[in-house]
Every structure is written in C-alpha cells, then in structure tokens.
Coordinates of C-alpha atoms and ligand atoms in Angstrom, one line a residue:
M1 CA 2.2 -18.4 5.5
D2 CA 0.2 -20.4 3.0
S3 CA -2.9 -20.3 5.1
I4 CA -2.6 -16.5 5.4
F5 CA -2.2 -16.3 1.6
K6 CA -5.4 -18.4 1.2
A7 CA -7.3 -16.3 3.7
I8 CA -6.4 -13.1 1.8
Q9 CA -7.7 -14.8 -1.4
A10 CA -10.9 -15.7 0.3
S11 CA -11.3 -12.2 1.7
A12 CA -10.6 -10.7 -1.8
I13 CA -13.4 -12.8 -3.4
R14 CA -15.9 -11.7 -0.7
I15 CA -14.8 -8.1 -1.0
K16 CA -15.2 -8.1 -4.8
D17 CA -18.8 -9.4 -4.2
A18 CA -19.4 -6.6 -1.6
I19 CA -18.1 -3.9 -4.0
D20 CA -20.4 -5.3 -6.7
T21 CA -23.5 -5.6 -4.5
K22 CA -23.4 -3.4 -1.4
D23 CA -24.5 0.2 -1.4
I24 CA -21.7 2.7 -1.1
G25 CA -23.3 5.1 1.4
Y26 CA -21.3 6.8 4.1
S27 CA -21.7 5.7 7.7
Q28 CA -21.9 8.1 10.6
K29 CA -18.5 7.0 11.8
E30 CA -14.9 8.1 11.3
N31 CA -11.7 6.1 11.2
S32 CA -8.6 6.8 13.3
S33 CA -7.4 9.1 10.5
G34 CA -10.5 11.2 10.8
E35 CA -11.9 10.0 7.4
T36 CA -15.7 9.3 7.3
Q37 CA -16.2 5.6 6.8
L38 CA -18.2 4.1 3.9
E39 CA -20.5 1.3 4.9
L40 CA -18.3 -0.7 2.5
D41 CA -15.1 0.1 4.5
I42 CA -16.7 -1.4 7.6
K43 CA -18.0 -4.4 5.7
C44 CA -14.6 -5.1 4.1
D45 CA -12.9 -4.7 7.5
M46 CA -15.3 -7.3 9.0
I47 CA -14.7 -9.7 6.1
I48 CA -10.9 -9.7 6.5
E49 CA -11.1 -10.0 10.3
E50 CA -13.5 -13.0 9.9
E51 CA -11.2 -14.8 7.4
L52 CA -8.0 -14.1 9.4
S53 CA -9.6 -15.2 12.7
K54 CA -9.9 -18.8 11.3
I55 CA -6.0 -19.0 11.3
Y56 CA -4.5 -20.0 14.7
S57 CA -1.1 -18.7 13.7
V58 CA -2.5 -15.1 13.6
H59 CA -1.9 -13.5 17.0
T60 CA -3.2 -10.0 16.4
V61 CA -4.6 -7.9 13.6
A62 CA -4.6 -4.1 13.2
S63 CA -6.9 -2.4 10.7
E64 CA -6.8 1.1 9.3
E65 CA -10.6 1.2 10.1
K66 CA -10.1 0.4 13.8
E67 CA -8.6 2.6 16.5
H68 CA -6.9 -0.3 18.3
E69 CA -5.4 -3.7 17.4
V70 CA -7.4 -6.9 18.0
V71 CA -5.9 -10.0 19.6
L72 CA -7.2 -13.2 17.8
H73 CA -5.1 -16.1 19.1
E74 CA -2.6 -15.6 22.0
G75 CA -0.5 -18.6 20.7
G76 CA -0.1 -17.2 17.2
K77 CA 3.1 -15.7 15.8
Y78 CA 1.9 -13.4 13.0
F79 CA 0.7 -9.8 13.4
I80 CA -1.2 -8.6 10.4
A81 CA -1.9 -5.0 9.6
Y82 CA -4.4 -4.2 6.8
D83 CA -6.2 -1.4 5.0
P84 CA -9.4 -3.2 4.0
L85 CA -10.4 -0.9 1.1
D86 CA -7.8 1.8 0.3
G87 CA -9.1 4.6 -1.8
S88 CA -12.7 3.5 -1.2
S89 CA -14.0 7.1 -2.0
L90 CA -13.0 6.4 -5.6
I91 CA -15.7 3.7 -5.9
D92 CA -18.4 6.2 -6.5
V93 CA -16.6 7.4 -9.7
N94 CA -15.9 3.8 -10.7
L95 CA -12.1 3.9 -10.3
S96 CA -9.9 1.0 -9.1
V97 CA -9.4 0.5 -5.3
G98 CA -7.4 -2.1 -3.3
S99 CA -6.8 -3.9 -0.1
I100 CA -3.3 -3.9 1.5
F101 CA -1.8 -6.4 4.0
G102 CA 1.4 -6.2 6.0
I103 CA 2.4 -9.5 7.6
Y104 CA 4.8 -9.2 10.6
E105 CA 6.3 -11.9 12.8
G106 CA 6.4 -11.6 16.6
A107 CA 5.2 -8.0 16.7
F108 CA 4.2 -5.1 14.4
G109 CA 7.2 -3.2 13.0
A110 CA 9.2 -2.7 9.7
K111 CA 12.0 -4.9 10.9
N112 CA 9.6 -7.8 11.6
M113 CA 7.9 -7.8 8.2
V114 CA 8.0 -11.2 6.6
A115 CA 5.6 -10.8 3.7
S116 CA 3.1 -8.3 2.2
C117 CA 0.3 -8.3 -0.2
Y118 CA -2.2 -6.2 -2.0
V119 CA -5.3 -6.9 -4.1
V120 CA -6.4 -4.5 -6.8
F121 CA -10.1 -4.4 -7.7
G122 CA -10.3 -3.0 -11.2
P123 CA -11.5 -4.3 -14.6
R124 CA -9.9 -7.5 -13.3
V125 CA -9.1 -8.6 -9.8
E126 CA -5.3 -9.1 -9.3
M127 CA -3.2 -9.9 -6.3
V128 CA 0.5 -9.2 -5.7
F129 CA 2.1 -11.2 -2.9
A130 CA 5.7 -10.6 -1.8
H131 CA 7.6 -13.2 0.4
N132 CA 10.9 -14.1 -1.2
K133 CA 10.0 -12.6 -4.5
T134 CA 7.1 -10.3 -5.7
K135 CA 4.6 -12.4 -7.7
L136 CA 1.4 -11.4 -9.6
H137 CA -1.8 -13.5 -9.5
L138 CA -5.0 -13.1 -11.5
L139 CA -8.5 -14.1 -10.3
Q140 CA -10.0 -16.4 -12.9
N141 CA -13.0 -18.8 -12.4
G142 CA -12.9 -18.3 -8.6
D143 CA -9.1 -19.0 -8.2
F144 CA -6.0 -16.8 -8.1
E145 CA -3.7 -18.1 -10.8
F146 CA 0.0 -17.3 -10.7
V147 CA 0.9 -15.0 -13.7
K148 CA 4.5 -13.9 -13.3
E149 CA 7.3 -12.6 -11.1
I150 CA 7.5 -8.8 -11.1
R151 CA 10.9 -7.1 -11.6
L152 CA 11.3 -3.3 -12.0
N153 CA 13.6 -1.9 -14.6
E154 CA 16.6 0.2 -13.4
K155 CA 14.7 3.3 -14.7
G156 CA 11.1 3.7 -15.6
K157 CA 8.8 6.1 -17.4
L158 CA 5.9 6.9 -15.0
N159 CA 5.6 9.7 -12.5
A160 CA 2.9 9.5 -9.8
P161 CA 3.2 12.7 -7.6
G162 CA 0.8 12.6 -4.6
G163 CA -0.3 15.3 -2.2
T164 CA -1.7 18.8 -2.7
Q165 CA 0.8 20.6 -5.0
Q166 CA 0.3 24.0 -3.3
N167 CA 1.6 22.4 -0.1
W168 CA 4.7 20.8 -1.6
E169 CA 8.2 22.2 -0.7
P170 CA 9.6 24.1 -3.7
Y171 CA 12.4 21.6 -4.1
H172 CA 9.9 18.8 -4.2
K173 CA 8.1 20.6 -7.1
E174 CA 11.4 21.0 -8.9
L175 CA 12.1 17.3 -8.5
V176 CA 8.7 16.3 -9.8
D177 CA 8.9 18.8 -12.7
S178 CA 12.4 17.5 -13.6
F179 CA 11.0 14.0 -14.3
F180 CA 8.3 15.5 -16.6
A181 CA 11.1 17.5 -18.4
E182 CA 12.8 14.1 -19.0
G183 CA 9.6 12.8 -20.7
Y184 CA 8.0 10.9 -17.8
R185 CA 4.2 10.4 -18.1
L186 CA 1.8 11.5 -15.4
R187 CA -0.1 8.5 -13.9
Y188 CA -2.0 9.4 -10.7
S189 CA -5.5 8.4 -9.9
G190 CA -5.5 9.1 -6.1
G191 CA -5.6 5.4 -5.3
M192 CA -2.4 4.1 -3.9
V193 CA -3.0 0.5 -4.9
P194 CA -3.7 1.0 -8.6
D195 CA -1.1 3.8 -8.9
L196 CA 1.7 1.6 -7.5
H197 CA 0.4 -1.4 -9.4
Q198 CA 0.7 0.5 -12.6
I199 CA 4.4 1.4 -11.8
L200 CA 5.2 -2.2 -10.9
L201 CA 3.6 -3.7 -14.0
K202 CA 4.8 -1.0 -16.5
G203 CA 8.5 -1.5 -15.6
G204 CA 9.0 1.3 -13.1
G205 CA 9.1 5.1 -12.4
L206 CA 8.3 7.0 -9.2
F207 CA 5.4 7.3 -6.8
S208 CA 5.8 10.0 -4.2
Y209 CA 3.7 11.2 -1.2
P210 CA 6.1 13.7 0.4
A211 CA 6.0 15.6 3.6
T212 CA 3.9 18.7 2.9
S213 CA 3.0 21.9 4.8
D214 CA -0.4 20.4 5.7
K215 CA 0.9 16.9 6.3
P216 CA 4.5 17.2 7.6
E217 CA 4.6 13.5 8.5
G218 CA 3.0 12.5 5.2
K219 CA -0.4 11.0 4.8
L220 CA 0.1 7.3 4.1
R221 CA 0.1 4.9 7.1
K222 CA 3.3 3.0 8.0
L223 CA 2.0 -0.4 9.1
F224 CA -1.0 -0.7 6.7
E225 CA 0.3 1.0 3.5
V226 CA 3.9 2.2 3.5
F227 CA 5.8 -0.8 4.9
P228 CA 3.8 -3.3 2.8
F229 CA 4.5 -1.5 -0.4
A230 CA 8.2 -0.9 0.6
F231 CA 8.6 -4.7 1.0
I232 CA 6.9 -5.3 -2.3
F233 CA 9.1 -2.8 -4.2
E234 CA 12.3 -4.1 -2.6
K235 CA 11.5 -7.7 -3.5
A236 CA 10.8 -6.4 -7.1
Y237 CA 14.3 -5.0 -7.2
G238 CA 13.2 -1.4 -6.6
E239 CA 13.6 0.9 -3.6
A240 CA 11.5 2.7 -1.0
I241 CA 12.6 5.6 1.1
D242 CA 11.2 8.5 3.2
S243 CA 13.3 11.0 1.1
K244 CA 16.5 9.8 2.8
N245 CA 16.1 6.7 4.9
R246 CA 15.0 3.2 3.8
L247 CA 11.4 2.9 4.8
L248 CA 11.9 -0.6 6.2
D249 CA 14.5 0.8 8.6
L250 CA 11.9 3.2 10.2
E251 CA 10.4 2.7 13.7
H252 CA 6.8 3.4 14.6
K253 CA 5.1 4.4 17.9
N254 CA 1.4 4.2 17.1
I255 CA -0.3 1.7 14.8
H256 CA -1.7 4.7 12.8
D257 CA 1.6 6.5 12.3
T258 CA 2.3 7.9 8.8
S259 CA 5.5 8.6 6.8
P260 CA 6.5 10.5 3.7
C261 CA 7.2 7.9 1.1
F262 CA 8.9 7.4 -2.3
F263 CA 8.6 4.1 -4.1
G264 CA 10.3 3.4 -7.4
S265 CA 13.1 2.1 -9.6
K266 CA 16.7 2.6 -8.5
Y267 CA 17.4 5.6 -10.8
E268 CA 14.4 7.6 -9.6
I269 CA 15.0 6.9 -5.9
N270 CA 18.7 8.0 -6.3
R271 CA 17.4 11.2 -7.9
V272 CA 15.1 11.8 -4.9
K273 CA 18.0 11.2 -2.4
E274 CA 20.3 13.6 -4.3
S275 CA 17.6 16.3 -4.7
Y276 CA 16.5 16.2 -1.1
A277 CA 20.1 16.1 0.2
A278 CA 21.0 19.1 -1.9
A279 CA 17.9 21.0 -0.7
K280 CA 18.8 20.3 3.0
R281 CA 22.4 21.4 2.7
Ligands
LIG1 P1 -4.2 12.7 -2.2 C1 -6.6 7.4 -0.7 O1 -7.4 8.2 0.2 C2 -5.2 7.5 -0.2 O2 -5.1 7.1 1.2 C3 -4.2 6.6 -1.0 O3 -4.9 5.6 -1.6 C4 -3.8 7.6 -2.1 O4 -2.5 7.4 -2.6 C5 -3.8 9.0 -1.3 O5 -4.7 8.8 -0.3 C6 -4.2 10.1 -2.2 O6 -4.0 11.3 -1.4 O7 -3.9 13.7 -1.1 O8 -3.2 12.8 -3.3 O9 -5.6 12.8 -2.7

C-alpha cells in the first residue's frame, strides 16, 4: 500500500506541473460519459497510468477517461480506479480541481475497497488518504507532509447541493431548503473534490448529488468518485448513502456506473434518510 501512496504522490506532483504549464484546449475525443476531453485530462490519465504501472502489486487500473480497464501486472492484487482530473472544466475559470483514487483488493467493487485517496489542486496542493483513518497531507518543498487526522462533527454547517435544481424531485428541494432554513451556508463550486474537501475540513455538513429527472441514476461514477469518497467519509466518522442504502454496500455492473450520492455528518445523513423515506411512503 505504501508504494501506491508514493505513486499517487509522484503523480500529483507531475499533474500539478501539467496544470501549471500545459495548454487547456479541448481534444476531439469524448470519455465514456460523453464528456469532451481536455488535452489535460488525457495527459493526467497518462501520468497516473505510468506511475501505477511501476508497481507490480497493481493488477488492473480503470480510468474515467478510458472506456475499458487496463491490465498492468497479472500477478498483482490491487485494482485501482481513478478520475485523473475531476472537474477539469473548472480550470479555465481558475477554480480548484482534483484527482480521485479508489484502491480495491482482488477485484473492483465497493466490498473490496481497502483504501482511497484524493488530491486537491487549489491555492495549495493537499492530499487526503484513507486506509484505517482519514489523514490530511500538504505538499511542501516537493514532499507531502502529514498534517492531521480528519474527523467530522456530528453535525455541520455547510450545504453543497449538486445537480440542476429544476430537475430535482420536490421532496429533495424541500430537504435542501430545510437546511438553509436552519442556517446552513451554501458552498458549491461544481468541483466534487474541493466541495467535499471543504466539508471534511470545516467540520461537516452535506454534499448531495441526487437522482434527478435528467439523471435518474445520478451523475457521479461509483468506482472512480462515489465509493472512494464514501470510504473517506466513513473513516472520518461521517456517513455516505444513496438516499437510503450505504454506498459501500452497493454493487456495480459496468466500470462507468453512477449512483445518487449523499456524503456528510451523521445528523445530516439521518435527515436525508428520514426525508426520502417519508416521501416514498
Ligand atoms: P453539476 C464535475 O463535472 C463533476 O463530475 C463533479 O466534480 C461535480 O461534483 C459535478 O460534476 C457537478 O455537476 O451537474 O452540479 O454541474
């Protein structure tokens, strides 16, 4: 696991350099989710695959930017799914973006998840790695220095409601509005990594990307985004559900499957469960 942690660190340093130096033009290609790829998306995908291919314990990788998984070492035991540069379209307005990694043992799948990690590229470069606990690291002088363990409060103050509001179910809008009526602050940039990083570091709250009329299975990808953050939130004493079920109990069929997702402190997640259960009665 330590060699994977170091490979992710090496990738992050190279990605930071690519963000700072590479042009951010669009390629002529689309990823499996039908999103036009930035040249930078492709570059970051290559960087991560190169760094992970040096580790013989990595059997297979799956990237959000590739249709199919790639076998690296038949004798390896880890299966790593990653989103090389989540929210990359925010770079041209100079907002924070991130890379997300899910580390699975034996095969891809929530029940096989053994660790997860994200790197946030903002005013500073920070990494959060969850194995037994959720730990924050800061890039300083070319090294990632351990900063602290992250623990969410039972109840937070931030509300990050994703998705197009006109496509929300009425009961989802009522739930979101009820938090604002309690004095929660709106914190939503459209970048999953910085939006969740803020909730983790500011003590808690709720990030939601629900089922909507235009995306009934949600938008965010299980293997690359949803399961890694679910693991991170649970190791930080928070919770992560699909509105009813624990996200890390979900199955997947295709490596690009999506799921509605709610990440947060215990109080907020209980409110989601109650609100959705009442609506479905
Ligand atoms: P919306 C970025 O494109 C992304 O995949 C996540 O980083 C982010 O949370 C979400 O989509 C934003 O989606 O529909 O709210 O703009």
